[in-house]
Coordinates of C-alpha atoms and ligand atoms in Angstrom, one line a residue:
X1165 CA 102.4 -20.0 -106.8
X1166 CA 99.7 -20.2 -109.6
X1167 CA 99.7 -20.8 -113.2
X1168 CA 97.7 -18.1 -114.7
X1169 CA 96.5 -18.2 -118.1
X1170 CA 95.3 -14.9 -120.1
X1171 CA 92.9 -14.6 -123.5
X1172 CA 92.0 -11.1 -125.0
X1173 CA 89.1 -10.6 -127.0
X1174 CA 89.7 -6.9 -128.8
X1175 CA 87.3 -5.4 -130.9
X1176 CA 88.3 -2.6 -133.2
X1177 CA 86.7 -0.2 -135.1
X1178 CA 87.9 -0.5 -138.8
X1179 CA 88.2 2.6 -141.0
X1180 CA 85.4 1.9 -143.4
X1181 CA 83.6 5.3 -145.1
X1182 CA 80.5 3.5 -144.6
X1183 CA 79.1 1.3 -142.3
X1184 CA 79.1 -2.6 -142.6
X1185 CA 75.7 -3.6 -143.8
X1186 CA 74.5 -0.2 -145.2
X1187 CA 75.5 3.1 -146.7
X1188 CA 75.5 5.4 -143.4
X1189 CA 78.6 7.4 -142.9
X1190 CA 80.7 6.0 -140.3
X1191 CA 81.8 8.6 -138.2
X1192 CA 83.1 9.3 -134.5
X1193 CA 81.5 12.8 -132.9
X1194 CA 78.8 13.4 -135.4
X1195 CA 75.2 15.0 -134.4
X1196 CA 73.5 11.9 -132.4
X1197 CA 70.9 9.9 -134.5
X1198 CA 72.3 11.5 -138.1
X1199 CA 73.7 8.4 -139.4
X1200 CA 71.0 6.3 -139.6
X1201 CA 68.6 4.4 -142.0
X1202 CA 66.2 1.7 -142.0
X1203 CA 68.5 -0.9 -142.1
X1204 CA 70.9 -0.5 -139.5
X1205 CA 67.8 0.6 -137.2
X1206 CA 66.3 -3.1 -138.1
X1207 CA 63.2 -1.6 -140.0
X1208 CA 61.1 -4.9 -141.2
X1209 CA 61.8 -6.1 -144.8
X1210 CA 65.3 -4.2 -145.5
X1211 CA 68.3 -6.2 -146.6
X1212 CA 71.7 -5.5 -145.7
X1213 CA 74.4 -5.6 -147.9
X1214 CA 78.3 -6.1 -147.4
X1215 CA 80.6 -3.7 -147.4
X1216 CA 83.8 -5.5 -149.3
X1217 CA 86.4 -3.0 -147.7
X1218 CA 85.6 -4.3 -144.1
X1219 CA 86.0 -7.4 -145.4
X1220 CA 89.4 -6.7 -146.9
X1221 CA 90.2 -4.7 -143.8
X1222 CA 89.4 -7.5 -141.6
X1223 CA 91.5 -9.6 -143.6
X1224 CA 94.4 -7.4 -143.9
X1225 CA 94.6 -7.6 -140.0
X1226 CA 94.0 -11.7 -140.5
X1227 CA 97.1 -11.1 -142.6
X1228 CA 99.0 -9.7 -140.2
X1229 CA 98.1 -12.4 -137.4
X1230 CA 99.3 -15.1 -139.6
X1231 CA 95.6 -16.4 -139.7
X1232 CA 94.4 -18.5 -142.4
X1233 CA 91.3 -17.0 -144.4
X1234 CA 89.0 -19.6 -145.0
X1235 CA 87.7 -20.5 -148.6
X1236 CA 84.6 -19.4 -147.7
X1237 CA 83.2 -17.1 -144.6
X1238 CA 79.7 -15.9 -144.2
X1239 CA 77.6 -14.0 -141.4
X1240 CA 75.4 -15.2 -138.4
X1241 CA 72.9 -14.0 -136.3
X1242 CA 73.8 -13.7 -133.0
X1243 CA 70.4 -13.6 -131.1
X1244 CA 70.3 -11.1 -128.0
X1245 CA 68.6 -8.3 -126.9
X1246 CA 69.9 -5.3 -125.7
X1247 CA 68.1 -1.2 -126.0
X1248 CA 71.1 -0.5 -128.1
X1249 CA 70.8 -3.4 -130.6
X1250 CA 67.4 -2.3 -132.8
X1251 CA 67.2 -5.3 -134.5
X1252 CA 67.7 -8.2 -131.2
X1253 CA 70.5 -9.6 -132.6
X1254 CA 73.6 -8.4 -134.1
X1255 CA 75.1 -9.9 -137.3
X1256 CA 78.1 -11.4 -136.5
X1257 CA 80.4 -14.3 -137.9
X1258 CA 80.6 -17.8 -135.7
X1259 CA 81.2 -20.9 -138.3
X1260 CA 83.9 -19.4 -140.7
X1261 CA 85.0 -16.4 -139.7
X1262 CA 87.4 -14.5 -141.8
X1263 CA 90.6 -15.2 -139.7
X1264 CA 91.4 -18.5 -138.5
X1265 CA 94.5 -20.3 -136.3
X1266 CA 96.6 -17.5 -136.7
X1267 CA 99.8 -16.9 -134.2
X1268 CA 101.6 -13.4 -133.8
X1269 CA 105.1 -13.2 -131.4
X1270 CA 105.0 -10.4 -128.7
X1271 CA 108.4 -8.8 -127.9
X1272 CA 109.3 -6.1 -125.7
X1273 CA 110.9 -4.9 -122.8
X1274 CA 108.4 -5.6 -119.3
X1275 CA 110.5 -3.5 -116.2
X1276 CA 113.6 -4.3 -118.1
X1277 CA 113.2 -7.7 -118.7
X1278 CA 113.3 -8.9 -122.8
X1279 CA 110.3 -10.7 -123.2
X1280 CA 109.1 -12.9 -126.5
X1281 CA 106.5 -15.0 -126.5
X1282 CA 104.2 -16.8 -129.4
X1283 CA 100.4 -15.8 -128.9
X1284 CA 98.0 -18.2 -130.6
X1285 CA 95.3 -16.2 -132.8
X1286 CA 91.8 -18.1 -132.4
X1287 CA 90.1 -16.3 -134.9
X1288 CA 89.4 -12.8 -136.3
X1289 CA 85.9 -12.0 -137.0
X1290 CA 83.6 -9.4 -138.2
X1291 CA 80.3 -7.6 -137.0
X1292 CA 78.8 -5.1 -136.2
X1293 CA 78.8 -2.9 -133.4
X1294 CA 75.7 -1.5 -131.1
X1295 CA 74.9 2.0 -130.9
X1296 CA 75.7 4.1 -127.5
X1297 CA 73.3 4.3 -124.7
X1298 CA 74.1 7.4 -122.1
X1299 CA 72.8 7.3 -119.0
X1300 CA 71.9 10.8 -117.8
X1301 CA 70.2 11.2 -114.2
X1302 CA 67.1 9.0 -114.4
X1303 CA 66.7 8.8 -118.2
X1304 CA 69.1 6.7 -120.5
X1305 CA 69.7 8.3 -124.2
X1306 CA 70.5 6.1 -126.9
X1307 CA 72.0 7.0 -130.1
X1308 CA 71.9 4.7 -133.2
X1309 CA 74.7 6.8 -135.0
X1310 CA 77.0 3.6 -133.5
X1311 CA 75.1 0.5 -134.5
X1312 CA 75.8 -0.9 -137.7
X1313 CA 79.7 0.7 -137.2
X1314 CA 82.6 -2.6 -139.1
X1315 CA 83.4 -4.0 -136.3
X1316 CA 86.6 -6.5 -136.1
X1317 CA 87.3 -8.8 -133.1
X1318 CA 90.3 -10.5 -132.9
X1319 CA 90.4 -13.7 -130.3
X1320 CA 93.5 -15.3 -128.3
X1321 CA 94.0 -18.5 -126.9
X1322 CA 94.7 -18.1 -123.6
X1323 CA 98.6 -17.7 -123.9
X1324 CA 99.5 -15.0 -122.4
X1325 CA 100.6 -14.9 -118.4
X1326 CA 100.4 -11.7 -116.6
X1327 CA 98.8 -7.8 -117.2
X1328 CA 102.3 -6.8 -118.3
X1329 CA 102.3 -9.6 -121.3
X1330 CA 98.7 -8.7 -122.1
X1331 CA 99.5 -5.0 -122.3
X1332 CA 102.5 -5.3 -124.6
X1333 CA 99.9 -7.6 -126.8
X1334 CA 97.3 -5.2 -126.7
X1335 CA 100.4 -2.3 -127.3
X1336 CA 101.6 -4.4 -130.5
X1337 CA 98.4 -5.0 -131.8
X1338 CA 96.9 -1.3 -131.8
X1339 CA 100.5 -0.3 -133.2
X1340 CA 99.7 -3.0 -136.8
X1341 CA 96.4 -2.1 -136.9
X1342 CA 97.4 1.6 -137.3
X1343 CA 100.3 1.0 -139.6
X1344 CA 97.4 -1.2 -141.8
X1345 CA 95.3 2.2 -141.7
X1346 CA 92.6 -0.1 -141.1
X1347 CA 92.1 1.3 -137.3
X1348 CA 93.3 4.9 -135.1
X1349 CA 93.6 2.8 -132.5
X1350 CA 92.1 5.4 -130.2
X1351 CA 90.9 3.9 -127.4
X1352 CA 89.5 7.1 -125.5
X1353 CA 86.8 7.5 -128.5
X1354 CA 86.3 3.7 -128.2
X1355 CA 87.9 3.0 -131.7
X1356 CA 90.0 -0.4 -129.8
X1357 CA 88.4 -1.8 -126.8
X1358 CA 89.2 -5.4 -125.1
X1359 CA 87.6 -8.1 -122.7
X1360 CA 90.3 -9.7 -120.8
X1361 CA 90.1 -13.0 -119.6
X1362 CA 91.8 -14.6 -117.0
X1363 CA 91.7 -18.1 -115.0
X1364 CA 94.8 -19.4 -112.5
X1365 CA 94.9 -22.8 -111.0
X1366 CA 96.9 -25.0 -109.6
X1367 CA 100.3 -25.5 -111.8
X1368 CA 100.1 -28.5 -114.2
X1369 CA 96.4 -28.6 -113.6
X1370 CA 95.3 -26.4 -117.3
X1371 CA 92.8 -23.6 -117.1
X1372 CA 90.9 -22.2 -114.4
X1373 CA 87.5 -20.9 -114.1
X1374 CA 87.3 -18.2 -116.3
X1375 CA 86.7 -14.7 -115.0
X1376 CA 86.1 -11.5 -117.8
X1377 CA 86.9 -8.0 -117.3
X1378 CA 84.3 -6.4 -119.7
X1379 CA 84.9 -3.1 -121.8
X1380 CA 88.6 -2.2 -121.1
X1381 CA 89.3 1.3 -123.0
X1382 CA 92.6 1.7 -121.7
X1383 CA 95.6 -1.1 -122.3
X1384 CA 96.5 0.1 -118.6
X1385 CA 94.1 -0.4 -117.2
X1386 CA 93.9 -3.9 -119.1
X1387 CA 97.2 -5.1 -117.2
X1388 CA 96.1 -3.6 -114.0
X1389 CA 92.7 -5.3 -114.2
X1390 CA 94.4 -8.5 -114.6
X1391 CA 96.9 -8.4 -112.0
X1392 CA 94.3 -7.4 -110.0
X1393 CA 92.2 -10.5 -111.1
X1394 CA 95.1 -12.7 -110.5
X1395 CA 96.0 -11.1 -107.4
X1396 CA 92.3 -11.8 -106.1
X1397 CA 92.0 -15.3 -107.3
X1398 CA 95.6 -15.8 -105.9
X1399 CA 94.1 -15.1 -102.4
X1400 CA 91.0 -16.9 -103.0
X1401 CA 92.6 -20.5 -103.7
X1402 CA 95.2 -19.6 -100.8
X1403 CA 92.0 -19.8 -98.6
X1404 CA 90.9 -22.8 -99.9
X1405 CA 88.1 -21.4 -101.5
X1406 CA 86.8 -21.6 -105.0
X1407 CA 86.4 -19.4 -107.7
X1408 CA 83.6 -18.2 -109.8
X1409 CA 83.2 -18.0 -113.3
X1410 CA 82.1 -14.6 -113.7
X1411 CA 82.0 -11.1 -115.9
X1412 CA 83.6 -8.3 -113.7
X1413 CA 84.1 -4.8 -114.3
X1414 CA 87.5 -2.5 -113.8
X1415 CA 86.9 0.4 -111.2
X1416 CA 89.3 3.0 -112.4
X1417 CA 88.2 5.2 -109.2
X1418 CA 88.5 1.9 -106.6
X1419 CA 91.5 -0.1 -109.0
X1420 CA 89.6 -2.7 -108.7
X1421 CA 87.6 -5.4 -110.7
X1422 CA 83.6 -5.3 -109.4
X1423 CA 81.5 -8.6 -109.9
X1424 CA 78.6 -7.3 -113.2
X1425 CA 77.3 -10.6 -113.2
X1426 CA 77.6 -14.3 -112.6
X1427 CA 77.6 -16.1 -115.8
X1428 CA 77.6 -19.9 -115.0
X1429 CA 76.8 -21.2 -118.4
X1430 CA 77.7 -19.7 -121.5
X1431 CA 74.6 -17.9 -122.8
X1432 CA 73.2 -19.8 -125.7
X1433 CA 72.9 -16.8 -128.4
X1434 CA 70.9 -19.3 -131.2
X1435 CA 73.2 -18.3 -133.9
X1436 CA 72.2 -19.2 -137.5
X1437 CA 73.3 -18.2 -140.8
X1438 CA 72.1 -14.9 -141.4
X1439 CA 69.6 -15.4 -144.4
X1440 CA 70.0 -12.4 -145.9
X1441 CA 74.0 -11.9 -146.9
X1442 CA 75.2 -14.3 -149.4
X1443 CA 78.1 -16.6 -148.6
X1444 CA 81.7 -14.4 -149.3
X1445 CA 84.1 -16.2 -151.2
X1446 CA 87.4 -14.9 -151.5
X1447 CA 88.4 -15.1 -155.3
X1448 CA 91.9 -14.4 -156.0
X1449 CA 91.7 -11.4 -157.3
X1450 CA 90.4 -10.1 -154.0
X1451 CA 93.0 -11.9 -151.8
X1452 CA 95.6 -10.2 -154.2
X1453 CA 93.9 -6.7 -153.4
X1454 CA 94.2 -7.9 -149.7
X1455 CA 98.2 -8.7 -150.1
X1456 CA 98.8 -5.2 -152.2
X1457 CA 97.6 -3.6 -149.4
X1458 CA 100.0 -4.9 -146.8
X1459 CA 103.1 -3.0 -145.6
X1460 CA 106.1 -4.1 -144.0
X1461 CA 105.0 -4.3 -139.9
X1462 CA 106.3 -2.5 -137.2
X1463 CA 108.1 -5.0 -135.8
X1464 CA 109.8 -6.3 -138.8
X1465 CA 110.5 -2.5 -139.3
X1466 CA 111.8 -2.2 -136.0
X1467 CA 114.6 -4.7 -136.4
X1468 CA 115.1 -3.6 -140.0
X1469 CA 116.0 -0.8 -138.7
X1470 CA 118.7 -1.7 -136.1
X1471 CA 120.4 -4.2 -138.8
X1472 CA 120.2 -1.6 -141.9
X1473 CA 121.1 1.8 -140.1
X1474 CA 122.8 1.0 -136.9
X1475 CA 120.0 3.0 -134.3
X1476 CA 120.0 1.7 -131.4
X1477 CA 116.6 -0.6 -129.9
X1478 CA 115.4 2.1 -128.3
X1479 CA 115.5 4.6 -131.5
X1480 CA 114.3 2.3 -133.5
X1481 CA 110.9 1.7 -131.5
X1482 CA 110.5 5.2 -130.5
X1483 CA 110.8 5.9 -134.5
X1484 CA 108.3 3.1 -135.9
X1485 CA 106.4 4.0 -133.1
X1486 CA 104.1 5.5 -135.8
X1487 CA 104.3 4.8 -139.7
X1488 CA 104.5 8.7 -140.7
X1489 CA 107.4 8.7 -138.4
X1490 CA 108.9 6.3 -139.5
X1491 CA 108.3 7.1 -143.5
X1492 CA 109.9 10.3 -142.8
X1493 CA 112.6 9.4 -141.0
X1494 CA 113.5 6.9 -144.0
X1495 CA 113.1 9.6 -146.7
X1496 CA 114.9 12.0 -144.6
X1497 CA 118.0 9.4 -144.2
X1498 CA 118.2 8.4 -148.0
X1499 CA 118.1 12.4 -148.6
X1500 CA 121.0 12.8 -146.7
X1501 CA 122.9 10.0 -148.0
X1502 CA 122.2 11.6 -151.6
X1503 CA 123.6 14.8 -150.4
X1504 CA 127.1 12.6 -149.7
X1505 CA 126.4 11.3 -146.1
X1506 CA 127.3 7.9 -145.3
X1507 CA 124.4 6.0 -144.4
X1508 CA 125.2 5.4 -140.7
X1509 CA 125.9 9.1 -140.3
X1510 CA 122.9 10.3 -142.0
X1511 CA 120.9 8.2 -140.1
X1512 CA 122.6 8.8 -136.3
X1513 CA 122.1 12.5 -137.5
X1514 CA 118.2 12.5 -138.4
X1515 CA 117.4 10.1 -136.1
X1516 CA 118.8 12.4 -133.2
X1517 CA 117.1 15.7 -135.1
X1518 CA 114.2 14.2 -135.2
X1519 CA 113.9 12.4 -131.7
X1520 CA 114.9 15.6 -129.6
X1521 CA 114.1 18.6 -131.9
X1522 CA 111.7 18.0 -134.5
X1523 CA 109.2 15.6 -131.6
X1524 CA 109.6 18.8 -129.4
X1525 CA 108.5 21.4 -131.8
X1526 CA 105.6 18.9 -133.2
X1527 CA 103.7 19.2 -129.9
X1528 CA 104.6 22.3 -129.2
X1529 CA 102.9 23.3 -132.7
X1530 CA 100.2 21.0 -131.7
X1531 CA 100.7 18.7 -134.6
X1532 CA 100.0 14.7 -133.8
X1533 CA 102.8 12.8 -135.1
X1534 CA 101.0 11.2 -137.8
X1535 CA 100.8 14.6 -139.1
X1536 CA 104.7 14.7 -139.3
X1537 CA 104.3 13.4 -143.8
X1538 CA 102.5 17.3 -143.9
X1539 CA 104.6 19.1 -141.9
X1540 CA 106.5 22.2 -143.4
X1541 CA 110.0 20.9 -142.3
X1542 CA 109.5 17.9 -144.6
X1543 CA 112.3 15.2 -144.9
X1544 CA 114.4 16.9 -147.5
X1545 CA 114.7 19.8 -145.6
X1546 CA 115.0 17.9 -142.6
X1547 CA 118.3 16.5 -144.6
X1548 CA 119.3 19.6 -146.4
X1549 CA 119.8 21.2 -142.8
X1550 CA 121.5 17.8 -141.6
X1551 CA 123.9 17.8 -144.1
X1552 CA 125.0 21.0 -144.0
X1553 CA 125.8 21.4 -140.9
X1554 CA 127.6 18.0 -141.0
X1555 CA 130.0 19.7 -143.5
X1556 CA 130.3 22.4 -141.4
X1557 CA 128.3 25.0 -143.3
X1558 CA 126.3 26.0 -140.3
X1559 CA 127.0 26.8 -136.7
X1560 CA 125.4 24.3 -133.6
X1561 CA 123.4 27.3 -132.9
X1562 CA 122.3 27.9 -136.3
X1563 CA 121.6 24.8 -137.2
X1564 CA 118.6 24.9 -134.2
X1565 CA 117.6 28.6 -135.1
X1566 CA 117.7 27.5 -138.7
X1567 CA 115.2 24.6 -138.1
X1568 CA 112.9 26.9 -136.4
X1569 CA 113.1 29.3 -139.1
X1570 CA 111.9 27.1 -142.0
X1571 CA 109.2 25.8 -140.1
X1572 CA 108.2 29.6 -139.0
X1573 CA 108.9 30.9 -142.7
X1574 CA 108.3 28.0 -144.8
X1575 CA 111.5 27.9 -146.7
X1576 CA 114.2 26.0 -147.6
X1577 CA 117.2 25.9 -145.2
X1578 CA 119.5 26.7 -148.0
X1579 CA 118.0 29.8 -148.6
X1580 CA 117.5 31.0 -145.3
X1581 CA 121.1 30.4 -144.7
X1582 CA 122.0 32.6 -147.9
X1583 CA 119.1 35.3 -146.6
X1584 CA 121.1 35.5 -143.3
X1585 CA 124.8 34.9 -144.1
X1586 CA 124.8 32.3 -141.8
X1587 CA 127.1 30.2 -144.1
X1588 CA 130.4 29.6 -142.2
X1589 CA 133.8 30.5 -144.1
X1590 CA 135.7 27.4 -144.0
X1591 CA 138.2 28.5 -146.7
X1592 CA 141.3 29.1 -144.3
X1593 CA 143.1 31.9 -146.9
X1594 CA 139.6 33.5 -146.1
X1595 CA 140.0 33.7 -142.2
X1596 CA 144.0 34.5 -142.6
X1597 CA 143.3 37.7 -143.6
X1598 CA 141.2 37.8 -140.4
X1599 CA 143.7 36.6 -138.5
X1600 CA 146.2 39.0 -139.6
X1601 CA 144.1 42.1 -139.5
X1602 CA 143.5 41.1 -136.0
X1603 CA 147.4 40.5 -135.3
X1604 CA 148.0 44.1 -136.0
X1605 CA 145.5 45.2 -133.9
X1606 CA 146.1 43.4 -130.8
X1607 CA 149.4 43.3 -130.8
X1608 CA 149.5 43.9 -126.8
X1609 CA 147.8 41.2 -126.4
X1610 CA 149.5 38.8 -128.7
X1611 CA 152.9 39.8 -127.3
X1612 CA 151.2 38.3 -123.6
X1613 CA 149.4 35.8 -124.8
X1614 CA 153.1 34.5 -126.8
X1615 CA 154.7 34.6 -123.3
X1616 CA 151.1 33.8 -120.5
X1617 CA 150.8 30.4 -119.1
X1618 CA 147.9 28.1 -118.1
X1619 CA 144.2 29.8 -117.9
X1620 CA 145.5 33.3 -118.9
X1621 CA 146.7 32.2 -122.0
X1622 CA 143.4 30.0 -122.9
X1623 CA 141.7 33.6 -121.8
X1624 CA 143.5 35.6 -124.7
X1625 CA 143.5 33.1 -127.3
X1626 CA 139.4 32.8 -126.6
X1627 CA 139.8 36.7 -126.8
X1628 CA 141.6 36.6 -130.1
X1629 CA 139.6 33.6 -131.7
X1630 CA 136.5 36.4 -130.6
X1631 CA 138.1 39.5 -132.2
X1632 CA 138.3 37.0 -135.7
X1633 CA 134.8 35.6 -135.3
X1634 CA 133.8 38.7 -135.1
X1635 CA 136.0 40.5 -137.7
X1636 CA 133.8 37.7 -140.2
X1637 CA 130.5 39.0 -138.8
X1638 CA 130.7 36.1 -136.7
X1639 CA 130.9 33.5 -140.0
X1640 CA 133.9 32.1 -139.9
X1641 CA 134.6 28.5 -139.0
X1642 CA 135.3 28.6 -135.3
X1643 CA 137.8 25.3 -135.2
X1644 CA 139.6 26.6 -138.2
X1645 CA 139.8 30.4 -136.5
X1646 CA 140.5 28.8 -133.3
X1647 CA 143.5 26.5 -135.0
X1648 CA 145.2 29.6 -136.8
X1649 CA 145.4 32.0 -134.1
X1650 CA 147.0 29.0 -132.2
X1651 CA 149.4 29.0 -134.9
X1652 CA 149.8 32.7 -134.4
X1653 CA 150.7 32.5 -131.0
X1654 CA 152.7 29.5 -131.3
X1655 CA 154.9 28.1 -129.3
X1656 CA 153.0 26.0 -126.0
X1657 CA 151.0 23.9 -128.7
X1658 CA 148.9 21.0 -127.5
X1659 CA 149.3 22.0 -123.6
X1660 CA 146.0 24.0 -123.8
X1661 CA 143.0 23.0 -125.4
X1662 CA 141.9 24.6 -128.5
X1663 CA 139.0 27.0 -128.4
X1664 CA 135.9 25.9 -130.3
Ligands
LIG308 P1 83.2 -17.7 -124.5 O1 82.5 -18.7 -125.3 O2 82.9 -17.7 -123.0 O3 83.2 -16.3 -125.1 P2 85.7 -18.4 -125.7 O4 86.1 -19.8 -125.8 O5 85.1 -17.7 -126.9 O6 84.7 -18.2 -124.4 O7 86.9 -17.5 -125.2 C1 86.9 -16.2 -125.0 C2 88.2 -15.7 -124.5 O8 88.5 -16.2 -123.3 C3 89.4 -16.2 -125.4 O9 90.3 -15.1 -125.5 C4 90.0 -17.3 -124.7 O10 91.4 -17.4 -124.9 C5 89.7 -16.9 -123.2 N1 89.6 -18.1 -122.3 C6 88.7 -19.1 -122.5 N2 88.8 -19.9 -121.5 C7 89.7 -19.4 -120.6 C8 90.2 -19.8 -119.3 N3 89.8 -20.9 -118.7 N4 91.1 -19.0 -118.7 C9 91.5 -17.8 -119.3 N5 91.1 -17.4 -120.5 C10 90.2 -18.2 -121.1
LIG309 MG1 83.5 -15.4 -127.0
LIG310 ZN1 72.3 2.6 -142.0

């Protein structure tokens, strides 16, 4: 066996209006080559200027990885040149970035297992990203609408062991960044993308020769790279051969990791200070906008959750899974309590409403679940319905036609119950005169059912409850209905179950 030792380099796109150096829109899916001007297409003699809200962004997530924001941080050039880089180098941060030394605990479940495990931040720093280039037949198309895009990268140490560790980071970081609302996190569009690096050797010897799997758009295919990569050196050392520091690619097609190119020196990008941004320093009134923009993160949420509310692990993740989620399920819970719930029981009773129910009828309305905080069926009508049918008010069955109905008409449940009578009768006088207009009706049948044993009494006394249920228009309270008519019939009490 191998020790093998993994660092992440993720890059995300932060949320900024505008780009990072200049006032184009910053926007996924617009018309190629629309958001552009002369400076982030490099034009000779522009100046860029910083946009303050990636810097707060960036130092929100800093924040968040327990990274230390430096007195001051300022921008490089980072010399290269690439088709979809206008300018041949691409202003980035090297010296001071804006994160330092941070540290952020994974925990999770990997095939099971409980797994927790410290992760040393390196650094967060911010640049910008390069446009797009498509490649199309025999021509490549570039488009610029890209470049110039806030760009954050966050850097491990190499802490982290195997694909199923690095997944779970990569799972806990896109979850923060989301509940910041600095990042979607949507790694199809490219929005969160990571280079995973990887080395094994020989156990007690320290790092390897570092291999990187470039461009990973998918956090699964970010643990199967590495397992692969770890699989492969595995069988390289096993044969007495050596490996190569390298940049590979992930084959999703092949699931495998190709060699891209051999990179046996690091490349030497010349960085300087970038001459034309001013040195940031962080005053204190900014670091204060930073810290009155952070919220409580999902993990801290997560286990605030178990201790304050009694869900169980597994609710509680699948809740704080997203914020909105989250935010409603809260509201909804402290409705409830105010309409007399206690707050276990409110919260047990949302928490199951909204795991089976209201996620069901979100995608089958086609509604993300971010979108839950607009949704028609908003938390206090989430609790209203709860509540009621935790007094009894409502029926099972109504209770899950009712939730359809506000949703459909927009309502609240209260008066859709009133519109369609579907309020039980729980005053027992009420379904005594029921009961006894059904007694002197069915009198052959009472007189059996008085003297019937085993399943053919249970068959008549459903029979009777039925006639009562009915006799209400179906609103009575079927436990108290079922409970007087056993009364009625009297006598084998207890021996049979009751009819509810
Ligand atoms: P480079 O200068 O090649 O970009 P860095 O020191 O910036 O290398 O590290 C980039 C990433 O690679 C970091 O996430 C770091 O943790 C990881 N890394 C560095 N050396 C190794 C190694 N030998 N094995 C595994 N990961 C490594
Ligand atoms: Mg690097
Ligand atoms: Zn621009």
């Amino acid at each position: 066996m191998y020790e093998s030792f993994i660092g992440l380099e993720v890059h995300i796109h932060l949320l900024t209006k505008t780009k990072v150096f200049c006032g184009c829109r910053s926007a996924f899916g617009d018309e190629p080559n629309t958001d552009v001007c002369p400076v982030c297409m490099g034009y000779p003699g522009v100046l860029p200027s910083l946009n303050i809200e990636a810097v707060r962004m960036g130092c929100m997530v800093a924040r968040a990885f327990n990274c230390r924001i430096p007195e001051k941080t300022w921008f490089e050039r980072k010399q290269y040149f690439y088709p979809d880089m206008p300018k041949n180098y691409q202003i980035s941060q090297f010296a001071s970035p804006l994160g330092q030394q941070g540290s952020v605990d994974i925990e999770g479940k990997i095939s099971g297992k409980y797994i927790q495990k410290r992760v040393r931040i390196k650094e967060c720093h911010l640049e910008e990203d390069a446009g797009k280039m498509i490649h199309t037949g025999t021509v490549s198309l570039l488009d610029y609408n890209r470049a110039g895009v806030s760009l954050l990268e966050i850097v491990t140490e190499p802490d982290m062991e195997t694909g199923e560790e690095a997944e779970l980071f990569i799972h806990q970081l896109r979850r923060t960044v989301r509940y910041l609302g600095v990042c979607d996190g949507d790694m199809e569009k490219g929005s969160l993308r990571a280079d995973a690096n990887v080395s094994i050797n020989f156990p007690g010897k320290g790092l390897g020769k570092k291999v990187e799997i470039k461009n990973l758009n998918s956090s699964r295919f970010v643990k199967l790279g590495l397992n692969y990569e770890i699989a492969r050196q595995s069988a390289l050392l096993d044969a007495g051969k050596t490996i190569v520091q390298e940049t590979r690619l992930w084959n999703e097609n092949r699931d495998e990791t190709q060699s891209m190119r051999k990179k046996e020196n690091a490349h030497d990008y010349r960085y300087f200070p970038e001459p034309d941004l001013p040195v940031f320093v962080p005053d204190a009134a900014f670091l204060k906008s930073v810290d009155d923009a952070m919220v409580e993160l999902p993990l801290e949420r997560v286990k605030r959750m178990i201790a304050e509310y009694g869900l169980s692990e597994e609710q509680a993740d699948l809740i704080c899974e997203e914020k909105a989620e989250a935010d409603y399920f809260e509201a909804a819970t402290a409705e409830a309590e105010a309409r007399g719930l206690s707050k276990k029981d409110a919260a047990a009773r949302i928490a199951n409403r909204l795991l089976q129910d209201v996620k069901h009828i979100l995608s089958r309305e086609g509604i993300e679940p971010r979108g839950i905080g607009s949704f028609r069926l908003g938390p206090g009508r989430l609790a209203a319905l709860v509540s009621m049918s935790a007094a009894g008010k409502i029926s099972g069955k109504n209770a899950k036609q009712l939730l359809e109905a506000v949703i459909k008409e927009d309502a609240d449940p209260e008066v859709i119950v009133k519109e369609r009578g579907w309020e039980l009768i729980s005053d027992p006088a009420k379904i005594a005169g029921a009961v006894k207009a059904v007694a002197e009706t069915e009198t052959a049948t009472l007189t059996e059912a008085r003297t019937a044993d085993g399943r053919r009494r249970q068959t008549l006394t459903a029979y009777l409850v039925g006639r009562v249920l009915s006799a209400t228009g179906g609103r009575a309270d079927p436990k108290i209905a079922a409970k007087q008519v056993e009364e009625l019939i009297g006598g084998n009490e207890g021996r049979y179950s009751t009819v509810s």
